[in-house]
């Protein structure tokens, strides 16, 4: 077993370029007993050997590629290469490491597609591949990741639709897929998730798709951000989400009137700007004590802004409510009435 881990790590080292000599210790002794940089080892139950359980090689100015031999580290829990300059593909052999709980490869220059094999890592609870150049679809197999809590896949070139299979993930908290090339429709199945807190899909192209009305059933949601997604149709009633604190539906092609039911009392930001909304601004934006930003700018609204919009808000310190109306930006701080 020591020879296997030595062979695997030497293969990993062989594919890396280390201009700052961060891995200078990777040339002597046993990785687990000679303090190789970033290599953390533990014993596992019913086994007398030390095993490599963590590779923590973040922010070391490493370039080169990830060797497929990393898949031979069969007891690895954490694979962390974030904030380097790695290129090439994510090796499909990572899918052989059934003990993995965390993969953080964000902030590199990785390309190619996401391996289907990752979707069978039953213990994986965090996948961070944001800020790379990864393309292709989000694998449907990711719907098998029943321990997954955090999908951070934003700022890549992913395409295709968000897999509806993700609704099967019982403990999913964050789904961040913003700034990709994803297309519609938005999966209504996400309304069946049990714990989703953040759905962030800004800067994609869901042209021809609308916001599913059933998203009002995602009772755990804290943030819904669908800015600049080419969404059409009406704004659904989201008043049934009890703790929604952040809503951004700006820069879309939404039509119809603004729903009249009141959002959660802890909401701090509501941005409905740059759409094709019509009708009047309803009074339901009154009595929201934590509201700090409210924008209706660049729509087809008419009528007056309800003066009660300031009711229930206490202005202390530097706190203010920034309100943009349909014609011109209006900044209001201490005053309780619109001019």
Coordinates of C-alpha atoms in Angstrom, one line a residue:
X1 CA 0.0 0.0 0.0
X2 CA 2.8 2.6 0.7
X3 CA 4.2 1.9 -2.7
X4 CA 0.8 2.4 -4.3
X5 CA 0.4 5.8 -2.7
X6 CA 4.0 6.8 -3.6
X7 CA 3.4 5.8 -7.2
X8 CA 0.1 7.7 -7.4
X9 CA 1.5 10.9 -5.9
X10 CA 4.6 10.7 -8.1
X11 CA 2.4 10.5 -11.1
X12 CA 0.4 13.5 -9.9
X13 CA 3.6 15.4 -9.3
X14 CA 4.8 14.5 -12.8
X15 CA 1.9 16.3 -14.4
X16 CA 2.3 19.5 -12.3
X17 CA 4.5 22.5 -13.0
X18 CA 5.7 24.1 -9.7
X19 CA 7.5 27.4 -10.4
X20 CA 7.5 28.4 -6.7
X21 CA 8.9 25.0 -5.5
X22 CA 6.0 24.5 -3.2
X23 CA 6.3 20.7 -3.7
X24 CA 10.1 20.4 -3.1
X25 CA 9.4 17.9 -0.3
X26 CA 7.7 15.6 -2.8
X27 CA 11.0 13.8 -3.7
X28 CA 12.0 11.9 -0.5
X29 CA 10.7 9.3 1.8
X30 CA 7.1 8.2 2.4
X31 CA 4.4 10.8 1.6
X32 CA 2.7 10.1 4.9
X33 CA 5.7 10.1 7.2
X34 CA 8.0 12.7 5.5
X35 CA 5.6 15.7 5.7
X36 CA 5.0 16.1 2.0
X37 CA 3.4 19.5 1.5
X38 CA -0.4 19.3 1.3
X39 CA -0.5 15.5 1.9
X40 CA -2.5 14.5 4.9
X41 CA -2.7 10.9 6.1
X42 CA -4.8 9.0 8.6
X43 CA -5.3 5.4 9.7
X44 CA -8.7 4.0 8.9
X45 CA -10.6 1.5 11.0
X46 CA -9.5 -2.1 10.8
X47 CA -6.4 -1.2 8.9
X48 CA -2.8 -0.8 10.2
X49 CA -1.6 1.4 7.3
X50 CA -1.6 5.2 6.9
X51 CA -3.7 6.3 3.9
X52 CA -3.7 9.6 2.0
X53 CA -7.0 11.1 3.1
X54 CA -6.5 14.7 1.9
X55 CA -4.7 16.6 -0.8
X56 CA -4.6 20.3 0.1
X57 CA -2.7 22.0 -2.7
X58 CA -4.7 25.2 -3.0
X59 CA -3.3 28.6 -4.0
X60 CA 0.2 27.3 -4.8
X61 CA 0.7 28.8 -8.3
X62 CA 0.7 25.3 -9.7
X63 CA 0.0 24.7 -13.4
X64 CA 0.0 21.6 -15.6
X65 CA -2.8 19.0 -15.5
X66 CA -4.4 16.6 -13.1
X67 CA -3.1 13.1 -13.5
X68 CA -5.6 10.3 -13.8
X69 CA -3.5 8.4 -11.3
X70 CA -5.1 10.5 -8.6
X71 CA -7.9 8.0 -8.8
X72 CA -5.6 5.4 -7.2
X73 CA -5.8 7.3 -3.8
X74 CA -8.7 5.1 -2.8
X75 CA -9.1 6.6 0.7
X76 CA -9.1 10.2 -0.3
X77 CA -11.7 12.4 1.4
X78 CA -10.7 15.9 0.2
X79 CA -9.2 16.9 -3.2
X80 CA -8.3 20.5 -3.1
X81 CA -6.5 22.3 -6.0
X82 CA -8.4 25.5 -5.9
X83 CA -6.9 28.8 -7.0
X84 CA -4.1 27.5 -9.1
X85 CA -3.5 27.5 -12.9
X86 CA -4.4 24.0 -13.8
X87 CA -5.4 23.2 -17.4
X88 CA -6.8 20.2 -19.2
X89 CA -9.7 17.9 -18.2
X90 CA -11.0 16.7 -14.9
X91 CA -10.0 13.1 -14.9
X92 CA -12.9 10.6 -14.9
X93 CA -10.8 8.4 -12.6
X94 CA -11.8 10.7 -9.8
X95 CA -15.0 8.8 -9.9
X96 CA -13.2 5.8 -8.5
X97 CA -12.5 7.4 -5.2
X98 CA -15.7 6.4 -3.4
X99 CA -14.6 8.0 -0.1
X100 CA -14.5 11.6 -1.5
X101 CA -16.6 14.2 0.4
X102 CA -15.1 17.3 -1.1
X103 CA -13.8 18.3 -4.6
X104 CA -12.6 21.9 -4.9
X105 CA -11.1 22.8 -8.2
X106 CA -12.4 26.3 -8.5
X107 CA -10.2 29.2 -9.8
X108 CA -8.2 27.3 -12.4
X109 CA -8.3 27.0 -16.2
X110 CA -9.7 23.5 -16.5
X111 CA -11.6 22.7 -19.6
X112 CA -13.5 19.8 -21.2
X113 CA -16.7 18.3 -19.8
X114 CA -17.7 17.1 -16.4
X115 CA -17.2 13.4 -16.0
X116 CA -20.4 11.3 -15.5
X117 CA -18.4 9.2 -13.1
X118 CA -18.4 12.0 -10.4
X119 CA -22.2 11.4 -10.2
X120 CA -21.6 8.1 -8.4
X121 CA -19.6 9.4 -5.4
X122 CA -22.2 8.8 -2.7
X123 CA -20.3 10.6 0.0
X124 CA -19.6 13.8 -2.0
X125 CA -21.1 16.8 -0.3
X126 CA -19.3 19.7 -2.0
X127 CA -18.3 20.2 -5.7
X128 CA -16.7 23.5 -6.5
X129 CA -15.6 23.9 -10.1
X130 CA -16.5 27.5 -10.5
X131 CA -14.3 30.0 -12.4
X132 CA -12.9 27.6 -15.0
X133 CA -13.5 26.9 -18.6
X134 CA -15.5 23.7 -18.3
X135 CA -18.0 23.1 -21.1
X136 CA -20.7 20.5 -22.0
X137 CA -23.7 19.5 -20.0
X138 CA -24.2 19.1 -16.3
X139 CA -24.4 15.2 -16.1
X140 CA -27.8 13.7 -15.2
X141 CA -25.8 11.3 -13.0
X142 CA -25.4 14.2 -10.6
X143 CA -28.9 13.4 -9.5
X144 CA -27.4 10.4 -7.6
X145 CA -25.3 12.5 -5.3
X146 CA -27.5 12.0 -2.3
X147 CA -25.0 13.6 0.1
X148 CA -24.5 16.7 -2.0
X149 CA -25.0 20.1 -0.2
X150 CA -23.1 22.5 -2.4
X151 CA -22.9 22.7 -6.2
X152 CA -20.7 25.7 -7.2
X153 CA -20.5 25.5 -11.0
X154 CA -20.8 29.2 -11.9
X155 CA -18.5 31.1 -14.3
X156 CA -17.8 28.3 -16.8
X157 CA -19.2 27.5 -20.3
X158 CA -21.6 24.7 -19.3
X159 CA -24.4 24.2 -21.8
X160 CA -27.7 22.4 -22.0
X161 CA -30.4 22.4 -19.4
X162 CA -30.2 22.2 -15.6
X163 CA -30.9 18.5 -15.0
X164 CA -34.4 17.9 -13.4
X165 CA -32.8 14.9 -11.7
X166 CA -31.2 17.3 -9.2
X167 CA -34.6 17.4 -7.4
X168 CA -33.7 14.0 -5.9
X169 CA -30.9 15.4 -3.8
X170 CA -32.3 15.4 -0.2
X171 CA -29.8 17.8 1.4
X172 CA -28.9 20.2 -1.4
X173 CA -28.4 23.7 -0.1
X174 CA -26.7 25.7 -2.9
X175 CA -27.2 25.4 -6.6
X176 CA -24.9 28.0 -8.2
X177 CA -24.9 27.8 -12.0
X178 CA -24.7 31.5 -13.0
X179 CA -22.6 32.8 -15.9
X180 CA -22.7 29.8 -18.1
X181 CA -24.3 28.9 -21.5
X182 CA -27.2 27.0 -20.0
X183 CA -30.6 27.0 -21.8
X184 CA -34.2 26.3 -20.8
X185 CA -36.5 25.4 -19.6
X186 CA -35.9 25.9 -15.9
X187 CA -36.8 22.6 -14.3
X188 CA -40.1 22.8 -12.3
X189 CA -38.9 19.6 -10.5
X190 CA -36.6 21.8 -8.3
X191 CA -39.7 22.7 -6.4
X192 CA -39.5 19.2 -4.9
X193 CA -36.2 19.8 -3.2
X194 CA -36.3 19.6 0.6
X195 CA -33.6 22.0 1.7
X196 CA -32.5 24.3 -1.2
X197 CA -31.6 27.7 0.1
X198 CA -29.8 29.4 -2.8
X199 CA -30.8 29.1 -6.5
X200 CA -28.5 31.3 -8.5
X201 CA -28.7 31.0 -12.3
X202 CA -28.0 34.6 -13.6
X203 CA -26.4 35.2 -17.0
X204 CA -27.7 32.2 -18.9
X205 CA -30.1 31.9 -21.8
X206 CA -33.4 30.3 -20.9
X207 CA -35.1 31.9 -23.9
X208 CA -38.7 30.8 -24.3
X209 CA -38.8 29.6 -20.7
X210 CA -40.7 31.1 -17.8
X211 CA -40.2 31.0 -14.1
X212 CA -42.1 27.9 -12.9
X213 CA -45.0 28.9 -10.6
X214 CA -44.2 25.9 -8.4
X215 CA -41.0 27.6 -7.2
X216 CA -43.4 29.2 -4.6
X217 CA -43.2 25.7 -3.0
X218 CA -39.5 25.8 -2.3
X219 CA -40.2 26.7 1.3
X220 CA -36.5 26.7 2.3
X221 CA -35.3 29.3 -0.3
X222 CA -33.4 32.3 0.9
X223 CA -32.1 33.6 -2.4
X224 CA -33.6 33.4 -5.9
X225 CA -31.4 35.1 -8.5
X226 CA -32.3 34.8 -12.2
X227 CA -30.9 38.0 -13.6
X228 CA -30.3 38.3 -17.3
X229 CA -31.6 34.9 -18.4
X230 CA -34.0 35.9 -21.3
X231 CA -36.9 34.6 -19.2
X232 CA -40.4 35.3 -20.4
X233 CA -43.9 35.1 -19.0
X234 CA -45.2 36.5 -15.7
X235 CA -43.6 36.8 -12.3
X236 CA -45.0 34.0 -10.2
X237 CA -46.4 34.6 -6.7
X238 CA -43.5 33.9 -4.4
X239 CA -45.2 35.0 -1.2
X240 CA -45.3 31.4 0.0
X241 CA -41.6 31.3 0.6
X242 CA -41.4 32.3 4.3
X243 CA -37.7 33.3 4.5
X244 CA -36.9 34.7 1.0
X245 CA -34.4 37.5 1.6
X246 CA -33.1 38.2 -1.9
X247 CA -35.0 38.3 -5.2
X248 CA -33.4 39.4 -8.5
X249 CA -35.4 38.9 -11.7
X250 CA -33.9 41.9 -13.6
X251 CA -32.8 42.2 -17.2
X252 CA -35.3 39.6 -18.5
X253 CA -38.4 39.8 -20.8
X254 CA -41.0 39.3 -18.1
X255 CA -44.5 40.7 -18.8
X256 CA -47.8 41.2 -17.0
X257 CA -48.4 42.8 -13.6
X258 CA -46.5 42.5 -10.4
X259 CA -48.0 40.0 -8.0
X260 CA -49.9 41.7 -5.2
X261 CA -49.2 39.3 -2.3
X262 CA -46.5 40.4 0.2
X263 CA -43.1 38.7 0.1
X264 CA -41.3 37.5 3.3
X265 CA -40.8 40.2 5.9
X266 CA -37.0 39.6 6.0
X267 CA -36.5 40.4 2.3
X268 CA -33.6 42.9 1.8
X269 CA -33.4 43.2 -2.0
X270 CA -36.1 43.1 -4.8
X271 CA -34.9 43.9 -8.3
X272 CA -37.5 43.7 -11.0
X273 CA -35.9 46.2 -13.3
X274 CA -35.4 46.0 -17.1
X275 CA -38.4 43.9 -18.0
X276 CA -41.7 44.6 -19.7
X277 CA -43.9 44.7 -16.6
X278 CA -47.1 46.8 -16.8
X279 CA -49.8 48.0 -14.5
X280 CA -49.2 49.8 -11.2
X281 CA -46.8 49.2 -8.3
X282 CA -48.9 47.3 -5.7
X283 CA -48.9 48.2 -2.1
X284 CA -47.5 44.9 -1.0
X285 CA -44.0 46.4 -0.9
X286 CA -45.1 48.3 2.2
X287 CA -44.4 47.0 5.7
X288 CA -41.2 45.2 4.7
X289 CA -38.9 46.3 7.6
X290 CA -35.6 45.0 6.3
X291 CA -35.9 46.2 2.7
X292 CA -32.8 48.0 1.4
X293 CA -33.1 47.9 -2.4
X294 CA -36.2 48.0 -4.5
X295 CA -36.1 48.6 -8.3
X296 CA -38.7 48.8 -11.0
X297 CA -36.6 50.7 -13.4
X298 CA -37.1 50.4 -17.1
X299 CA -40.5 48.7 -17.2
X300 CA -43.9 49.8 -18.6
X301 CA -45.4 50.6 -15.2
X302 CA -47.8 53.5 -14.7
X303 CA -49.4 55.3 -11.7
X304 CA -47.9 56.5 -8.5
X305 CA -45.4 54.9 -6.2
X306 CA -47.4 54.0 -3.0
X307 CA -46.3 56.4 -0.2
X308 CA -46.7 53.6 2.3
X309 CA -43.7 51.9 0.9
X310 CA -41.6 53.5 3.7
X311 CA -43.8 52.3 6.5
X312 CA -42.3 50.0 9.1
X313 CA -38.7 50.8 8.1
X314 CA -36.5 52.3 10.7
X315 CA -33.5 54.3 9.4
X316 CA -30.5 54.1 11.7
X317 CA -26.9 54.7 11.2
X318 CA -26.0 54.5 7.4
X319 CA -29.0 52.4 6.5
X320 CA -31.1 53.6 3.6
X321 CA -33.7 52.3 1.2
X322 CA -32.7 52.7 -2.5
X323 CA -35.7 52.9 -4.7
X324 CA -35.7 53.1 -8.4
X325 CA -38.9 53.9 -10.1
X326 CA -40.0 53.5 -13.7
X327 CA -38.8 56.9 -14.9
X328 CA -35.8 58.0 -12.9
X329 CA -33.7 56.8 -10.0
X330 CA -34.8 58.2 -6.6
X331 CA -32.5 57.8 -3.6
X332 CA -34.3 58.1 -0.3
X333 CA -32.7 57.8 3.2
X334 CA -34.3 59.4 6.2
X335 CA -37.4 60.9 4.5
X336 CA -40.5 58.8 5.0
X337 CA -42.5 60.2 2.1
X338 CA -41.7 60.3 -1.6
X339 CA -41.3 63.8 -3.1

